[in-house]
Short mmCIF file of C-alpha atoms and ligand atoms in Angstrom, two decimals:
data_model
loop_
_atom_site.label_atom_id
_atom_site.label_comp_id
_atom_site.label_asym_id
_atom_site.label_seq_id
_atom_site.Cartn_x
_atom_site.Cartn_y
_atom_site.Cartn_z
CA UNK N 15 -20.33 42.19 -60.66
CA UNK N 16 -22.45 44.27 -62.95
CA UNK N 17 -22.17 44.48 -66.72
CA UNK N 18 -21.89 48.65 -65.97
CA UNK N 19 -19.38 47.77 -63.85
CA UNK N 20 -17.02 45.78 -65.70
CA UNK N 21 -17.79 48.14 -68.77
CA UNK N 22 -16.76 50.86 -66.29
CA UNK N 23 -13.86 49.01 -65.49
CA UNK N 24 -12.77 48.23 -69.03
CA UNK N 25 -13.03 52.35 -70.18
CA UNK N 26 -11.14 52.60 -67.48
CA UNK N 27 -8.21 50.56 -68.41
CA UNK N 28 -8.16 51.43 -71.63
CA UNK N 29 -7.39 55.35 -70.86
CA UNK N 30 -4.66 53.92 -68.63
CA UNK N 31 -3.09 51.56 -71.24
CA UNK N 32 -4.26 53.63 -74.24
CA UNK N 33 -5.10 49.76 -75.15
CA UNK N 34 -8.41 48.08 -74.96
CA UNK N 35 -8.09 46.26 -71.40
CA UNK N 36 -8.59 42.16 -72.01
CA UNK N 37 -9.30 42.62 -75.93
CA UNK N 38 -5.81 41.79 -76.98
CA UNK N 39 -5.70 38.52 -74.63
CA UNK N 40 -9.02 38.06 -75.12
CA UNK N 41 -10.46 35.01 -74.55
CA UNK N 42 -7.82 33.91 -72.05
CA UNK N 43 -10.90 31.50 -70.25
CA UNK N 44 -13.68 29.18 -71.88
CA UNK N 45 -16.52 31.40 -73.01
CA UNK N 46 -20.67 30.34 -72.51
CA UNK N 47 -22.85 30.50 -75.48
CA UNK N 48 -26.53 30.78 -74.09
CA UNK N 49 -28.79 28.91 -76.44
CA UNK N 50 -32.19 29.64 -75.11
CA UNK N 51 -34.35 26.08 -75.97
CA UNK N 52 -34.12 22.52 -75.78
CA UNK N 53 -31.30 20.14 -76.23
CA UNK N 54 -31.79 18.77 -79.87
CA UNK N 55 -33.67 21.26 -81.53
CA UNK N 56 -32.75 23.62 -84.45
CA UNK N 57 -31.67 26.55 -82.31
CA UNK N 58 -29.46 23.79 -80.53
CA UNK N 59 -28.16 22.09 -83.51
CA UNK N 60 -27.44 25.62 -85.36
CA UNK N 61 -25.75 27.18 -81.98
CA UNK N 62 -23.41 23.73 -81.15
CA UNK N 63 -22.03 24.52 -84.94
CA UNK N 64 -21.54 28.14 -84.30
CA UNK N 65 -19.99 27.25 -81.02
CA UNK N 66 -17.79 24.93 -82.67
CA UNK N 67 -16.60 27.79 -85.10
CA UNK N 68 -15.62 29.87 -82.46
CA UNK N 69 -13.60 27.71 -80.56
CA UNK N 70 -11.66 26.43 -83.13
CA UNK N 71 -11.15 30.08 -84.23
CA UNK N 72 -10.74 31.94 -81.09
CA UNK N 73 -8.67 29.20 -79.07
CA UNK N 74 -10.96 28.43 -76.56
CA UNK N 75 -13.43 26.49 -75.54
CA UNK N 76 -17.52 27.95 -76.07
CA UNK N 77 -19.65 25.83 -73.90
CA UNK N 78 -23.23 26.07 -74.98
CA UNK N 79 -25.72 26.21 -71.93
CA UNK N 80 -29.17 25.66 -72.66
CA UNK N 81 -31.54 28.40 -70.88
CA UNK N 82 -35.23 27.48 -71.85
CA UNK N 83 -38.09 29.05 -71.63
CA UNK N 84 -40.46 31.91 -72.11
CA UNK N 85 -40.02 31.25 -76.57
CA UNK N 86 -36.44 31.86 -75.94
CA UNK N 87 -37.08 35.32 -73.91
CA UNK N 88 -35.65 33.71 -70.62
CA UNK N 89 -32.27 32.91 -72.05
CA UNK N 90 -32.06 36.18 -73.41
CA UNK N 91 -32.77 38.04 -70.57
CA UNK N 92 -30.00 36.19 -69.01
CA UNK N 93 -27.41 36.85 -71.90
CA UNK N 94 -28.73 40.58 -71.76
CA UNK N 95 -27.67 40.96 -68.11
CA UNK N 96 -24.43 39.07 -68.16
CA UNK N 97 -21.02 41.15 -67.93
CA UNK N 98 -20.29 42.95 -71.09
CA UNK N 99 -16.36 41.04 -70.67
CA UNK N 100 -16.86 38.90 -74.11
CA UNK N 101 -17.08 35.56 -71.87
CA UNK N 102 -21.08 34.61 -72.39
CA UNK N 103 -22.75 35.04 -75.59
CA UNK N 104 -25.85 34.66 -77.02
CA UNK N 105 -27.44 32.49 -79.84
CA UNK N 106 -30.51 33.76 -80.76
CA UNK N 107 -33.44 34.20 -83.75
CA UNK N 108 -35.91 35.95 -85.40
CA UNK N 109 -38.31 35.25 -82.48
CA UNK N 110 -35.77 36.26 -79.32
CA UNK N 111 -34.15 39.19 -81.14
CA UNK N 112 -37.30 40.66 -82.96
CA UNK N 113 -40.37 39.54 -81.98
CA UNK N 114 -40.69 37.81 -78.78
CA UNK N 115 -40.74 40.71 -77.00
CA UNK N 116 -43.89 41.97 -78.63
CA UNK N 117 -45.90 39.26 -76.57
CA UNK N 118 -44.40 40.22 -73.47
CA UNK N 119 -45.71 43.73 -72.11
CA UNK N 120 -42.99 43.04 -69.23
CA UNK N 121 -40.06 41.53 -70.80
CA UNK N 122 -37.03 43.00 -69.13
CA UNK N 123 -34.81 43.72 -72.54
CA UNK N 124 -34.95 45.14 -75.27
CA UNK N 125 -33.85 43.09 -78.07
CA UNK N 126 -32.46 46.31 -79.95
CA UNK N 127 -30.75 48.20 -76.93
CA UNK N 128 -29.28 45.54 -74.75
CA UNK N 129 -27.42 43.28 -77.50
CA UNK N 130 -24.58 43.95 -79.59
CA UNK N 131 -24.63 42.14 -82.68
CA UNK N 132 -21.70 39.48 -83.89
CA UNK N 133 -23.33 38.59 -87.12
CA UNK N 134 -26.07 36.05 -88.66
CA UNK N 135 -25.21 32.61 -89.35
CA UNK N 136 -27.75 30.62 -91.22
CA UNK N 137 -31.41 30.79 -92.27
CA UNK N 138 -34.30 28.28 -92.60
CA UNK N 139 -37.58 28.06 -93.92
CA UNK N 140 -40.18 26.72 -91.83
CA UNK N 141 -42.17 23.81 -92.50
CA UNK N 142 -45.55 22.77 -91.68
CA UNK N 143 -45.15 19.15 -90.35
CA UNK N 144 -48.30 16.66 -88.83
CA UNK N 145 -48.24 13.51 -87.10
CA UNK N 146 -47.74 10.55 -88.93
CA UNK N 147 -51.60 9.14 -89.00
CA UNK N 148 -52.93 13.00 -89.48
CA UNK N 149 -56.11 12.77 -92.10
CA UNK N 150 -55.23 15.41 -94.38
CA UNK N 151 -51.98 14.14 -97.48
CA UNK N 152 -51.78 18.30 -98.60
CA UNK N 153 -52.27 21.45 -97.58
CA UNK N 154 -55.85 22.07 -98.87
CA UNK N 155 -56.44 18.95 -97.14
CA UNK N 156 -55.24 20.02 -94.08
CA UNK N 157 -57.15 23.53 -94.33
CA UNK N 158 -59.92 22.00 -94.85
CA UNK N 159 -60.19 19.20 -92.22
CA UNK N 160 -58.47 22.06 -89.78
CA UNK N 161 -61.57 24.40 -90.43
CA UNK N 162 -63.40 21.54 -89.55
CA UNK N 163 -62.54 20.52 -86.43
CA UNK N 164 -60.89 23.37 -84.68
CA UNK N 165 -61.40 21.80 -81.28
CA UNK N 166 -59.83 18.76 -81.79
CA UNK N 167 -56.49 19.73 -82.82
CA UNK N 168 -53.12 20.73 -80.59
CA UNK N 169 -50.58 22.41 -82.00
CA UNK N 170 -46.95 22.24 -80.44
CA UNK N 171 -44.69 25.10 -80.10
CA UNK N 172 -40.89 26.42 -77.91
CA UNK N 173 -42.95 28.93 -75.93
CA UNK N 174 -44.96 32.12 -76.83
CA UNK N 175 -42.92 34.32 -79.13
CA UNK N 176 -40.53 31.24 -80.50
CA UNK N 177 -40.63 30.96 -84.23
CA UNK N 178 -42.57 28.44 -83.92
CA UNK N 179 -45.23 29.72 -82.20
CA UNK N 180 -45.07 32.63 -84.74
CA UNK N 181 -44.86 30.11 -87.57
CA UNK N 182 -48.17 28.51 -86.67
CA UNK N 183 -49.90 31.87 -85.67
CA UNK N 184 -49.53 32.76 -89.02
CA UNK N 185 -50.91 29.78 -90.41
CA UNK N 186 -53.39 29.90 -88.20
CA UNK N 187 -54.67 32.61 -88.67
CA UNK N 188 -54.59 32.42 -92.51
CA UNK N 189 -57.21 29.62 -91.94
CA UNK N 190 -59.38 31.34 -89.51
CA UNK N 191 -58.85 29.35 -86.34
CA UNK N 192 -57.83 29.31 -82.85
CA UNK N 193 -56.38 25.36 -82.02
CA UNK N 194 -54.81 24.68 -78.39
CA UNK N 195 -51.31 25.68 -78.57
CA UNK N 196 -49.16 23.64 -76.46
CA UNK N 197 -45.68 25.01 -74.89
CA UNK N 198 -42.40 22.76 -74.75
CA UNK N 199 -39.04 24.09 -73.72
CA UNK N 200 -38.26 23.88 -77.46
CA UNK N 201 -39.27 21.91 -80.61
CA UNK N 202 -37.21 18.59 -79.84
CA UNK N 203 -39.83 17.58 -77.24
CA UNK N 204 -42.66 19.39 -79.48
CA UNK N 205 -41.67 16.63 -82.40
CA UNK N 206 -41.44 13.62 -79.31
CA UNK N 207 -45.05 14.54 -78.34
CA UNK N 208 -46.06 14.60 -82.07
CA UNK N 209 -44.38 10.93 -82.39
CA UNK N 210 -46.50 9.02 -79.83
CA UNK N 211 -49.73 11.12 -81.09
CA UNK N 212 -50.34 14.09 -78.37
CA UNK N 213 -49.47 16.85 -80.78
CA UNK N 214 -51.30 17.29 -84.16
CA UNK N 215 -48.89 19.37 -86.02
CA UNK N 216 -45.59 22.13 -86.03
CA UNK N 217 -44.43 24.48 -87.42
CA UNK N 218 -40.54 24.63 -87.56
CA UNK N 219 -37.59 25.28 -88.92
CA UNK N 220 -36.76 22.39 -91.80
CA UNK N 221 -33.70 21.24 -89.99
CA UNK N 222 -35.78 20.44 -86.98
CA UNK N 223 -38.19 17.41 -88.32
CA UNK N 224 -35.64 16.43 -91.23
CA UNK N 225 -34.60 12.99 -90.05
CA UNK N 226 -38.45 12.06 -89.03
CA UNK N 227 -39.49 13.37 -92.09
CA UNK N 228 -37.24 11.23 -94.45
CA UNK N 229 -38.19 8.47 -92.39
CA UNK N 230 -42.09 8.77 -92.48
CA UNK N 231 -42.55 8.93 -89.00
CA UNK N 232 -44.30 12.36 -89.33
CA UNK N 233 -45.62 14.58 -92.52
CA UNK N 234 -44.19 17.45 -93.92
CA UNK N 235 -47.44 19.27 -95.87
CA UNK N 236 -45.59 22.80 -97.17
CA UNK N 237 -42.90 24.68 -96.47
CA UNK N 238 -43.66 28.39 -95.80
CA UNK N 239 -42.05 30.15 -98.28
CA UNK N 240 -41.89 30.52 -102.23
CA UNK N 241 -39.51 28.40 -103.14
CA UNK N 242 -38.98 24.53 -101.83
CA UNK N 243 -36.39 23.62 -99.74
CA UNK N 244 -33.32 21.35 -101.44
CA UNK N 245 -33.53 18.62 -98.44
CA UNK N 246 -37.06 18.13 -98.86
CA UNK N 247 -37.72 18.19 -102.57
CA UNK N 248 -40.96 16.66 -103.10
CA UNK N 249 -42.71 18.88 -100.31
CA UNK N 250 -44.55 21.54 -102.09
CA UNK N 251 -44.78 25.55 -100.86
CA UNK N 252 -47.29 27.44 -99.20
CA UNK N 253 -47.56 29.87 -102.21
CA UNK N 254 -47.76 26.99 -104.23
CA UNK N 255 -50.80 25.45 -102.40
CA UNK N 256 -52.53 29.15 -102.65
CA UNK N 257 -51.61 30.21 -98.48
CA UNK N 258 -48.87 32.62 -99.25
CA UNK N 259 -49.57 33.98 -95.69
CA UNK N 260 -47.79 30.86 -94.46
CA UNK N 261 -44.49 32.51 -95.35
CA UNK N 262 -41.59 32.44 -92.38
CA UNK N 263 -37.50 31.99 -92.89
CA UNK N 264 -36.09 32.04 -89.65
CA UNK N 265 -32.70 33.98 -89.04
CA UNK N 266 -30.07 31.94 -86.12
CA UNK N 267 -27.41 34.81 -85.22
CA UNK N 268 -24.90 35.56 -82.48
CA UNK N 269 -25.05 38.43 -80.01
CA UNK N 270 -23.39 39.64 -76.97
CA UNK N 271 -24.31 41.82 -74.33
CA UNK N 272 -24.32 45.94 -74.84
CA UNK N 273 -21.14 46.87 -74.12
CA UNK N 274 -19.02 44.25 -74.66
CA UNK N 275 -15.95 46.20 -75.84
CA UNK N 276 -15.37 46.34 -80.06
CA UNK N 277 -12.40 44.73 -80.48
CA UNK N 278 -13.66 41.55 -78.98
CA UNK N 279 -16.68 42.07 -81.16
CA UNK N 280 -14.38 42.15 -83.92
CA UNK N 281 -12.55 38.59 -82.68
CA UNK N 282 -16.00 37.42 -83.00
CA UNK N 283 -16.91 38.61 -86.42
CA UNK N 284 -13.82 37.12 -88.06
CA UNK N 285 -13.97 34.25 -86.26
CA UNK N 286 -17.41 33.73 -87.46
CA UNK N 287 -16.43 35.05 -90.86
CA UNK N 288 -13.25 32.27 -91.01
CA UNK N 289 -15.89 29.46 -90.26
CA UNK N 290 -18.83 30.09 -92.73
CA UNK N 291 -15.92 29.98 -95.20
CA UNK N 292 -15.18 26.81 -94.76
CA UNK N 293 -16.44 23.90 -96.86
CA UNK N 294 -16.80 21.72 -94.32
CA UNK N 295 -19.35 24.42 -92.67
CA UNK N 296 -21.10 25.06 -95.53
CA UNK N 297 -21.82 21.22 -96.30
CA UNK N 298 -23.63 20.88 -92.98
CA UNK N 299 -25.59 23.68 -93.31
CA UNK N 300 -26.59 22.53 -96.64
CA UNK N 301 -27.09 19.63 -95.34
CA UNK N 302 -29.61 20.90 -92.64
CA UNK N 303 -31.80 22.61 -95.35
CA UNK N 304 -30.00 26.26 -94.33
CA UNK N 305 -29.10 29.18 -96.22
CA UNK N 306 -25.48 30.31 -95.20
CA UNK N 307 -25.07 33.81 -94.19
CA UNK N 308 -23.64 35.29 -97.64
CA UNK N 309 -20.40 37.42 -97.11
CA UNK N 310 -22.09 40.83 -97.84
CA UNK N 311 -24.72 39.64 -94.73
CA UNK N 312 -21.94 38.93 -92.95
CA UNK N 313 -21.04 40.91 -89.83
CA UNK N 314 -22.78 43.63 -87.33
CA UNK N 315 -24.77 45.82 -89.44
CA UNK N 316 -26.71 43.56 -92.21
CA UNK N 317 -27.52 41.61 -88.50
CA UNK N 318 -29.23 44.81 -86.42
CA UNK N 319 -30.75 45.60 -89.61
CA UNK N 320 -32.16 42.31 -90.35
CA UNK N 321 -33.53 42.36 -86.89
CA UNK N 322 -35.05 45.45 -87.13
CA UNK N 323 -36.61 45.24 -91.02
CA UNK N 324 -38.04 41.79 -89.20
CA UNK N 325 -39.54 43.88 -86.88
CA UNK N 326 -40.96 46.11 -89.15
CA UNK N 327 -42.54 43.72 -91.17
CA UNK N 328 -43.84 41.05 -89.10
CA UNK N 329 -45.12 42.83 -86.12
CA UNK N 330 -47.96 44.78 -87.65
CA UNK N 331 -49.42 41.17 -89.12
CA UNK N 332 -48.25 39.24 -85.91
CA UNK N 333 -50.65 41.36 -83.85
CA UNK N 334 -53.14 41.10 -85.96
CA UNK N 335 -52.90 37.82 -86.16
CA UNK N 336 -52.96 37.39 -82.02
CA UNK N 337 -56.05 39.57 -82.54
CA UNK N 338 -54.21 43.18 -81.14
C1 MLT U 415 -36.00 25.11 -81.07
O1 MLT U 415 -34.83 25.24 -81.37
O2 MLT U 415 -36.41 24.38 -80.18
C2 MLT U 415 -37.05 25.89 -81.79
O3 MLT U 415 -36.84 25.93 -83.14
C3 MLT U 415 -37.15 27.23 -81.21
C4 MLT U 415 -38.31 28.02 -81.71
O4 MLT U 415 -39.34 27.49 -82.10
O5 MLT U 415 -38.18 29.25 -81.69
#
């Protein structure tokens, strides 16, 4: 059945009724939540909270299936083209919902057109993190030895166009170089290679390398923003280690597919809304290094304008950067 169709079908009912068709049962069946990389990682770990919040909140169960692939882009392809009926959502970022699709001529959606935003959910800096015997303790260090040896170095990532693969492009090319890029499914294998030695460094969302990084099984070098991140105290900035181009928050938010009628939207917005109330929510955020989604960011709009102001601003340098 096609998303046109059941949108088609939906209109339809609701002349008949005068009532939005499903919306007031709505969800009367478990619901999927595509998350679109690996098991374990920070788009994972975010999205099983979020799914969490909306089943407890909505009164049914929201299964998260992993689509991987493509930095994110094959998942949301999928979530673009389900039925518009409210029963599969998305969980995506910065990278799926504003820039991915800027290193993919023939991506088949459009991150502005075919979604419907619910509403953001938590941010993260990212951090620059390198494997545990790495020769370089700082970030000047690691410029410097970097600029060196070019060559030598791999640098993991979730795909072209996750964040980060956008992370370390910027970083990259604030230093001048070109290192192999590696692709895994997301950064949970990415930090697995990095453990047994095949992968020299990440860039990733804090919440992603946090455990490792307390334990000193990798290196944390800066995090990529101005100000330092409350879970990893002691880990100087970018702008404080004169790279300010090293400078990346990523954005986890839930969407559905255009068309998915507005009064489920709505379920979904105070359903989110209910949960990032909660203190219980908030400490595990905190506790994962994120910013909570602030009431007046809450909801639909502040979302498709986040996405878009993202856009606006990172494209132009992202290009650049990939040498466009
Ligand atoms: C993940 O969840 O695996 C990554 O953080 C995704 C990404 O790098 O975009």
């Amino acid at each position: 059945m096609t998303k046109h169709w059941v949108a088609a079908a939906i209109l339809t009912a609701s002349i008949i009724t005068g009532a939005p068709a499903h919306a007031q049962d709505f969800p009367a069946r478990p619901i999927t939540m595509i998350v679109p990389f690996a098991v374990g990682g920070p788009a994972d770990i975010t999205g099983r909270i979020v799914a969490d919040i909306f089943t407890r909140h909505l009164g049914q169960r929201v299964i998260v299936e992993n689509i991987n692939g493509a930095g994110g882009t094959i998942g949301a392809q999928r979530a673009a083209r389900a039925p518009a009926d409210g029963y599969t959502i998305f969980f995506g970022h910065t990278g799926t919902n504003a820039l991915a699709p800027a290193f993919y001529p023939d991506i088949a959606y459009d991150p502005q057109k075919d979604f419907e935003p619910i509403g953001l959910t938590a941010e993260y800096p990212e951090v620059l993190v390198v494997r545990k015997e790495f020769p370089a303790k700082t970030l000047s260090e690691f410029v410097a030895y970097a600029k060196a040896n070019p060559n030598k170095l791999n640098v993991g990532h979730a795909g072209v166009g996750s964040v980060s693969y956008i992370g370390c492009l910027l970083l990259n090319s604030a230093m001048g170089i070109k290192p192999a890029l590696i692709p895994f499914t997301g950064t949970a294998p990415v930090l697995n290679a990095m453990l047994v030695g095949e992968i020299d460094y990440e860039c990733d969302p804090v919440l992603g390398n946090l455990a490792q990084v307390r334990a000193g099984t990798v290196r944390a070098l800066a995090i990529a923003s101005k100000k330092r991140s409350p879970m990893m105290p002691d880990v100087p900035t970018s702008h404080e280690q004169g790279l300010p181009e090293f400078d990346f928050a990523v954005n986890y938010a839930a969407f559905a597919p255009v068309g998915t009628p507005k009064p489920i939207i709505e379920k979904y917005v105070a359903a989110l809304n209910k949960g990032l109330s909660e203190e219980g929510v908030q400490k595990r955020f905190a506790e994962l290094g994120a910013e909570i989604a602030e009431p007046d960011r809450r909801g639909p709009k502040p979302l498709a304008d986040l996405m878009r102001s993202e856009a606006a601003r990172l494209l132009p340098i992202l290009n650049a950067a990939a040498g466009k």
